[in-house]
Structure formats: C-alpha cells, structure tokens
Amino acid sequence: MFDQGKIDQLYPHWVQLRRAFHREPELAFEEVETARKIMAELDRLKIPYHYQGKGGGVIGEISGSSVEAATIALRADMDGLPGKELTGLPFASVNPGKMHACGHDAHMTMLLGAAALLRESPLPGKVLLVFQPAEEKGGGARVILQSGVLSGVRAIFGGHVTHHYRVGQIMVGNGVVTAQSDRFRIDIHGRGGHGARPHEAIDAVVIAGFLITALQTLISRESDPLHPLVVTIGSVQAGSAPNVIAAEAVLEGTIRTTQPEARHHIHDGLKRMVNAIAELHRAEIELEIQEGYPPIINTSRETEIARRAILEIAGSEGLVPMEHPSMGSEDFAFYLQKIPGCYVRFGARRHEDEYIPLHSPLFDINEEVLKVGATYFARVAWEALQDYGR
Ligand code: NI
C-alpha cells in the first residue's frame, strides 16, 4: 500500500526535517519555533491544520471521502529536555542547555512522514495529526484533551523510540505498558548546632540517612517481588559546612508502580516511615506526594489493530511482543483514560554494540527508524479506519 520506492525517495527529506528539529530544541510549553517548522511542512504537503498557540500544539487534518466515517488521531510529542548535548553531531543543539535527548524530534518527523504517505492514499475516514507540546513536564496531553479537538475521535495511536531494540523492530503489548509515576518530597526539620556538640542539636543529615535506608525496605521487605515497583531518591540536599550540624534536609524522589494496590501501599508506607523516624529522632518531618502520570493502558482492539499494522510493514520478525511493562511513564496515558488506543515502541539503536539510554547527553537515534515510524503511523491509521468502517 505504501510503496517502498516512494518511502526511500522521501527518506532524505525526513532526515533533513529531523535534523532541523534536533538542531533547535525547545522546552515544554515553549515550542514556538518547533510548531513553525511543523506548520511549514504541513503547508508544503497542503494539509490543513490549526495552531493552538504557544503551549497548545498543532493539529493537522487529513480527510478521506466519507463524511460518516470514523476519525482517528496520531500523536507526536514536541518538547526537548534541559541539559547540554554532548553528541558532537553536526546538527547538535544550538540552543544552550536544551537537547532533543528523548527522540521527540524523530516522533514529529514520523508523523509528518505518515502525513506525506496518507495524503496520497484514499482514506476511509479522517486522520488528525496531533503535535503535542510538553510531554516531559506538565502533561501537554491534558492541554490537548481540554481543547476539545479530540472529541468524537474513535482511537489514538502513539509511539516512542527506544534503544532496547534494533531498527525494524516494533514492540507492542496489550494492557499496562508504562508505570504510574508519583513524585515525593520530604522536608526534615531538625535543630542546627555546633559539629562538636551533637547533644545540643537534632541532626537532619543523620535523620535523612535513616530515612533513605528505611525506604529501601518498602520494596525489599514489604512488596510482592513479582510486582514491579521502584522507589528512587534522586536528590538529597542538606548542610552548609563540615563543622555545622544541619537543621534542615530535603529528600526528593520518584515512585513507579503498575498496580493501584501497590501504589497505595507505597504511599502509606512512606507516611508511616516518615512519622516513625520523626518520632524516633525528635524531629519534624513533612511529606508531600505529588501525583504524576497514570499508567498507559493499551486497549485490546486497538492493540490488535497495531499488531496487524506492524505485521504488514515489518513482518513477524519485526513484531516484538511486550514481556513486561516499562517503569517509565508517559503522558499519552491521559488520552487512553478517555479514548481507546495503543502505544508502541520503535527500535532505534544506533550501533549494535553500544547502549545509550534516553535522556543521555549522548543520545542519538539510528535515523532509519524514521522510515519505520512513518510507515507504521500511516499503516495503523489505515488499518484502524478500515476496522471501524466494517
Ligand atoms: Ni520521550
């Protein structure tokens, strides 16, 4: 249906697009120049769109013949990450302290590539191209949902590049595919004092140490080892001098769970340990838990549609069934709370012998994945509209 010759002919242009996005990353809710590039390409393809303004994204629209037919949405995220790029690539970021370290430059290009393929094929329905801001921070998906552009949409499809697989492989799974993420912050209020006279003080650093160790047992001693869970303390701040006992300490971390009961247990356990250690050490400790992104839960009919699309474009050797959910999180989950859909992962490993994770300052993709992603998105749109039209 999508001729390989056509794809190979379009590929150099897709590489250019991706590199242009990569060169000028913008952070969450600031994707103005990125939106301009998307709109320029949609203009070139003569695809109508509306721009929802800074922080609102771009929605392109490809209409088929039938007015009655279903509408489906394809989604790409637009934002880069804070951090200095160290790839040394000729198209590395020119925006200091910002980098496309999560492959969103590739996702936007895949969607534009799919658009180029879809606009030339007679579609049995309508396809919305959703370029969404702020995946990394703030949940741009909620902004898109609140704008109402997805009302009446039958299903939504998205995906992410990954270095866990080689190019040509696409991972798909039914049900839970990413974790619920929550953040927490613990403020320890002790009593400052002289480093030589601990009995006059309440040492926030020692209390922080106890808490860091105690919290590990929430996973190792209190949770079912067959259920995936993570508690990570990623930031510890306390103290100002070697001979001063710190009055305050702040711990910040993230919790990842895939089941509501496990999540409640971890939240309760955190509260219990914080209170117990506060009492044990005569300190005051405040705990704040901030709800993050919910898990992505793929729906079965749409997972089946995605599977068919993968088999069509990549064959059975390209289809990787999901073995277990990722402990990462993604705001695509918000769409799936309202609309059926499926989220997949595109193998994008650059060198067979080297693993560079997402968010690394060295992150780069094998650009051949642009072909796979563009063809997948076009195919899954077509498969879905066929399916709903039956
Ligand atoms: Ni990402």
XYZ file of N, CA and C in Angstrom, residues 91-232:
426
model
N 24.601 18.368 13.536
C 23.300 19.036 13.731
C 22.911 19.056 15.218
N 23.944 19.063 16.083
C 23.679 19.114 17.538
C 22.986 20.426 17.897
N 22.389 20.432 19.075
C 21.608 21.587 19.534
C 22.404 22.886 19.504
N 21.774 23.933 18.961
C 22.383 25.275 19.029
C 21.733 26.089 20.143
N 20.751 25.513 20.817
C 20.107 26.210 21.939
C 20.759 25.741 23.241
N 21.542 26.618 23.874
C 22.313 26.193 25.041
C 21.422 25.607 26.138
N 21.882 24.488 26.695
C 21.158 23.892 27.819
C 19.871 23.191 27.423
N 19.670 22.956 26.129
C 18.458 22.247 25.689
C 18.856 21.189 24.676
N 18.171 20.056 24.723
C 18.538 18.960 23.827
C 17.345 18.052 23.533
N 17.260 17.589 22.299
C 16.293 16.534 21.983
C 16.919 15.206 22.398
N 16.878 14.916 23.687
C 17.525 13.711 24.214
C 16.524 12.578 24.403
N 15.278 12.788 23.948
C 14.275 11.732 24.142
C 13.666 11.311 22.816
N 14.227 11.827 21.715
C 13.763 11.360 20.403
C 12.470 11.985 19.914
N 11.992 13.047 20.581
C 10.739 13.655 20.135
C 10.910 14.301 18.757
N 12.173 14.667 18.411
C 12.456 15.161 17.055
C 12.091 14.082 16.029
N 12.382 12.821 16.367
C 12.054 11.706 15.469
C 10.543 11.487 15.411
N 9.876 11.599 16.561
C 8.429 11.354 16.582
C 7.679 12.349 15.684
N 8.071 13.627 15.768
C 7.410 14.640 14.920
C 7.636 14.328 13.448
N 8.875 13.918 13.133
C 9.209 13.608 11.738
C 8.419 12.399 11.237
N 8.269 11.392 12.098
C 7.484 10.202 11.719
C 6.051 10.595 11.355
N 5.473 11.497 12.160
C 4.084 11.891 11.909
C 3.973 12.669 10.604
N 4.954 13.540 10.363
C 4.944 14.302 9.104
C 5.178 13.355 7.921
N 6.003 12.336 8.132
C 6.239 11.332 7.096
C 4.957 10.550 6.807
N 4.260 10.164 7.877
C 2.989 9.446 7.720
C 1.995 10.315 6.963
N 2.010 11.615 7.283
C 1.098 12.550 6.616
C 1.365 12.563 5.111
N 2.651 12.566 4.737
C 3.015 12.584 3.317
C 2.505 11.316 2.621
N 2.550 10.184 3.325
C 2.078 8.925 2.743
C 0.544 8.871 2.689
N -0.091 9.351 3.765
C -1.551 9.230 3.872
C -2.294 10.152 2.923
N -1.727 11.327 2.663
C -2.489 12.290 1.868
C -2.616 11.799 0.423
N -1.815 10.818 0.048
C -1.874 10.310 -1.321
C -2.693 9.037 -1.447
N -3.201 8.541 -0.305
C -3.978 7.297 -0.413
C -5.436 7.592 -0.065
N -6.382 6.960 -0.744
C -7.795 7.210 -0.449
C -8.140 6.657 0.933
N -8.419 7.544 1.864
C -8.623 7.136 3.258
C -10.088 6.873 3.558
N -10.383 5.767 4.227
C -11.778 5.521 4.592
C -12.172 6.239 5.886
N -11.774 7.483 6.050
C -12.108 8.236 7.259
C -11.182 9.419 7.405
N -11.152 9.959 8.616
C -10.370 11.169 8.853
C -9.224 10.881 9.833
N -8.073 11.503 9.586
C -6.930 11.329 10.478
C -6.512 12.692 11.032
N -6.458 12.802 12.350
C -5.922 14.011 12.972
C -4.460 13.765 13.325
N -3.613 14.733 12.977
C -2.190 14.654 13.329
C -2.000 15.559 14.541
N -1.741 14.954 15.681
C -1.664 15.731 16.929
C -0.201 15.943 17.305
N 0.267 17.171 17.144
C 1.617 17.531 17.593
C 1.453 18.184 18.957
N 1.838 17.449 19.971
C 1.531 17.828 21.352
C 2.726 18.446 22.062
N 2.555 19.578 22.733
C 3.660 20.156 23.497
C 3.870 19.398 24.815
N 4.987 19.670 25.449
C 5.174 19.379 26.878
C 4.835 17.968 27.331
N 5.496 16.974 26.721
C 5.322 15.622 27.256
C 6.154 15.445 28.515
N 7.370 16.033 28.492
C 8.334 15.771 29.562
C 7.912 16.372 30.894
N 7.172 17.444 30.814
C 6.911 18.181 32.048
C 5.590 18.922 31.905
N 4.682 18.592 32.747
C 3.462 19.395 32.734
C 2.280 18.742 32.049
N 2.529 17.689 31.289
C 1.390 16.968 30.717
C 0.650 17.737 29.645
N 1.328 17.995 28.522
C 0.698 18.659 27.379
C -0.511 17.890 26.852
N -0.555 16.580 27.112
C -1.703 15.780 26.660
C -2.999 16.316 27.249
N -2.921 16.760 28.502
C -4.127 17.290 29.145
C -4.602 18.574 28.466
N -3.617 19.375 27.991
C -3.953 20.621 27.288
C -4.697 20.290 25.989
N -4.189 19.289 25.275
C -4.830 18.882 24.016
C -6.252 18.366 24.306
N -6.389 17.534 25.344
C -7.708 16.987 25.676
C -8.678 18.106 26.058
N -8.180 19.061 26.870
C -9.053 20.151 27.323
C -9.492 21.048 26.163
N -8.670 21.114 25.102
C -9.027 21.994 23.980
C -10.222 21.458 23.199
N -10.567 20.182 23.410
C -11.754 19.623 22.763
C -11.525 19.128 21.336
N -10.297 19.266 20.795
C -10.064 18.857 19.401
C -10.232 17.354 19.190
N -10.167 16.592 20.268
C -10.249 15.135 20.103
C -11.668 14.604 20.345
N -12.639 15.494 20.508
C -13.986 14.989 20.781
C -14.486 14.249 19.536
N -15.036 13.097 19.759
C -15.522 12.282 18.635
C -14.461 11.398 18.010
N -13.211 11.506 18.512
C -12.136 10.661 17.967
C -12.320 9.229 18.458
N -12.231 8.303 17.522
C -12.522 6.902 17.840
C -11.342 6.206 18.532
N -10.121 6.580 18.138
C -8.939 5.946 18.742
C -7.722 6.831 18.515
N -6.706 6.631 19.361
C -5.475 7.414 19.225
C -4.272 6.459 19.291
N -3.272 6.751 18.455
C -2.084 5.898 18.398
C -0.832 6.746 18.592
N 0.103 6.203 19.354
C 1.360 6.915 19.588
C 2.493 5.920 19.720
N 3.702 6.436 19.843
C 4.847 5.541 19.999
C 6.082 6.309 20.436
N 7.128 5.552 20.760
C 8.365 6.165 21.241
C 9.559 5.373 20.736
N 10.623 6.075 20.389
C 11.852 5.371 20.016
C 12.485 4.761 21.271
N 13.216 3.678 21.076
C 13.918 3.042 22.191
C 15.197 2.392 21.686
N 16.201 2.363 22.548
C 17.453 1.709 22.177
C 17.474 0.245 22.598
N 16.354 -0.216 23.159
C 16.320 -1.621 23.574
C 16.207 -2.562 22.380
N 15.807 -2.025 21.229
C 15.620 -2.875 20.050
C 16.304 -2.251 18.853
N 16.551 -3.113 17.850
C 17.186 -2.594 16.647
C 16.123 -2.040 15.697
N 16.583 -1.273 14.729
C 15.660 -0.671 13.770
C 14.945 -1.762 12.990
N 13.634 -1.579 12.831
C 12.832 -2.590 12.130
C 11.989 -3.389 13.114
N 12.344 -3.288 14.399
C 11.549 -3.974 15.424
C 10.597 -2.977 16.078
N 9.368 -3.410 16.277
C 8.393 -2.575 16.989
C 7.800 -3.420 18.109
N 7.821 -2.851 19.322
C 7.288 -3.592 20.455
C 5.860 -3.167 20.745
N 4.993 -4.135 20.949
C 3.582 -3.830 21.213
C 3.072 -4.763 22.305
N 2.172 -4.253 23.131
C 1.588 -5.094 24.174
C 0.215 -4.584 24.560
N -0.631 -5.516 25.003
C -1.971 -5.160 25.449
C -1.927 -4.820 26.940
N -2.821 -3.945 27.402
C -2.916 -3.639 28.830
C -1.875 -2.626 29.274
N -1.381 -2.816 30.522
C -0.471 -1.830 31.119
C 0.900 -1.875 30.429
N 1.359 -0.758 29.866
C 2.683 -0.742 29.227
C 3.678 0.214 29.886
N 3.178 1.179 30.662
C 4.107 2.021 31.436
C 3.589 2.139 32.861
N 4.431 2.658 33.734
C 4.089 2.732 35.160
C 3.381 4.040 35.509
N 2.670 3.968 36.640
C 2.210 5.204 37.290
C 3.437 5.866 37.905
N 3.611 7.155 37.715
C 4.738 7.825 38.355
C 4.217 8.845 39.359
N 4.804 8.887 40.528
C 4.486 9.913 41.533
C 5.795 10.472 42.049
N 5.780 11.734 42.418
C 6.989 12.333 42.996
C 6.744 12.569 44.475
N 7.821 12.537 45.237
C 7.645 12.905 46.641
C 8.769 13.810 47.111
N 8.461 14.563 48.155
C 9.443 15.463 48.755
C 9.309 15.335 50.266
N 10.443 15.165 50.917
C 10.458 15.022 52.381
C 11.286 16.159 52.959
N 10.653 16.979 53.787
C 11.355 18.088 54.445
C 11.625 17.711 55.895
N 12.901 17.579 56.247
C 13.272 17.217 57.615
C 13.672 18.481 58.368
N 12.966 18.753 59.451
C 13.296 19.927 60.274
C 13.897 19.438 61.586
N 15.215 19.601 61.743
C 15.880 19.226 62.994
C 16.203 20.498 63.781
N 17.389 20.474 64.439
C 17.838 21.700 65.136
C 19.326 21.834 64.872
N 19.720 22.961 64.311
C 21.127 23.171 63.945
C 21.996 23.330 65.180
N 23.302 23.128 64.987
C 24.193 23.302 66.135
C 25.645 23.181 65.731
N 26.514 23.188 66.749
C 27.959 23.063 66.526
C 28.300 21.596 66.264
N 29.186 21.366 65.285
C 29.564 19.998 64.922
C 30.195 19.233 66.067
N 30.722 19.928 67.061
C 31.380 19.275 68.193
C 30.416 18.975 69.334
N 29.185 19.482 69.266
C 28.245 19.302 70.385
C 26.895 18.765 69.902
N 26.907 17.497 69.430
C 25.690 16.916 68.835
C 24.516 16.861 69.807
N 24.795 16.753 71.095
C 23.706 16.614 72.086
C 22.838 17.866 72.176
N 23.362 18.991 71.633
C 22.563 20.230 71.669
C 21.722 20.400 70.399
N 21.893 19.467 69.458
C 21.250 19.650 68.147
C 20.386 18.443 67.802
N 19.610 18.562 66.728
C 18.921 17.401 66.130
C 19.398 17.365 64.678
N 20.185 16.327 64.365
C 20.944 16.316 63.118
C 20.089 15.854 61.934
N 19.724 16.791 61.063
C 18.864 16.472 59.905
C 19.560 15.528 58.923
N 20.906 15.568 58.886
C 21.639 14.705 57.947
C 21.542 13.236 58.369
N 21.703 12.992 59.660
C 21.604 11.609 60.162
C 20.187 11.081 59.958
N 19.198 11.924 60.217
C 17.800 11.505 60.029
C 17.545 11.182 58.560
N 18.106 12.021 57.676
C 17.962 11.761 56.233
C 18.557 10.395 55.887
N 19.715 10.091 56.485
C 20.366 8.797 56.241
C 19.495 7.636 56.662
N 18.897 7.737 57.852
C 17.990 6.681 58.317
C 16.827 6.496 57.344
N 16.257 7.626 56.919
C 15.085 7.556 56.045
C 15.428 6.920 54.704
N 16.575 7.323 54.142
C 16.982 6.786 52.835
C 17.097 5.267 52.919
N 17.689 4.784 53.993
C 17.859 3.340 54.160
C 16.522 2.657 54.441
N 15.735 3.267 55.330
C 14.451 2.647 55.703
C 13.545 2.504 54.484
N 13.539 3.514 53.624
C 12.607 3.489 52.490
C 12.913 2.351 51.509
N 14.164 1.889 51.495
C 14.505 0.762 50.609
C 13.716 -0.491 50.988
N 13.359 -0.601 52.279
C 12.671 -1.822 52.712
C 11.203 -1.839 52.261
N 10.690 -0.691 51.842
C 9.333 -0.684 51.275
C 9.272 -1.637 50.088
N 10.341 -1.671 49.313
C 10.392 -2.571 48.153
C 10.911 -3.945 48.574
N 12.054 -3.961 49.299
C 12.729 -5.249 49.516
C 12.014 -6.144 50.530
N 11.299 -5.562 51.506
C 10.699 -6.361 52.586
C 9.187 -6.281 52.647
N 8.586 -5.351 51.930
C 7.134 -5.161 52.102
C 6.335 -5.384 50.845
N 7.024 -5.559 49.707
C 6.277 -5.647 48.449
C 6.476 -7.001 47.799
N 5.447 -7.429 47.093
C 5.498 -8.699 46.361
C 6.584 -8.619 45.289
N 7.576 -9.506 45.372
C 8.677 -9.428 44.402
C 8.241 -9.693 42.959
N 7.022 -10.210 42.786
C 6.558 -10.475 41.419
C 5.910 -9.249 40.770
N 5.712 -8.204 41.565
C 5.111 -6.992 41.006
C 6.167 -5.893 40.899
N 6.333 -5.332 39.691
C 7.366 -4.311 39.521
C 7.049 -3.010 40.269
N 8.048 -2.516 40.996
C 7.919 -1.289 41.793
C 9.284 -0.603 41.858
N 9.284 0.705 41.908
C 10.539 1.425 42.111
C 10.309 2.572 43.085
N 11.218 2.740 44.047
C 11.285 3.976 44.828
C 12.719 4.479 44.693
N 12.881 5.651 44.093
C 14.216 6.214 43.908
C 14.284 7.587 44.567
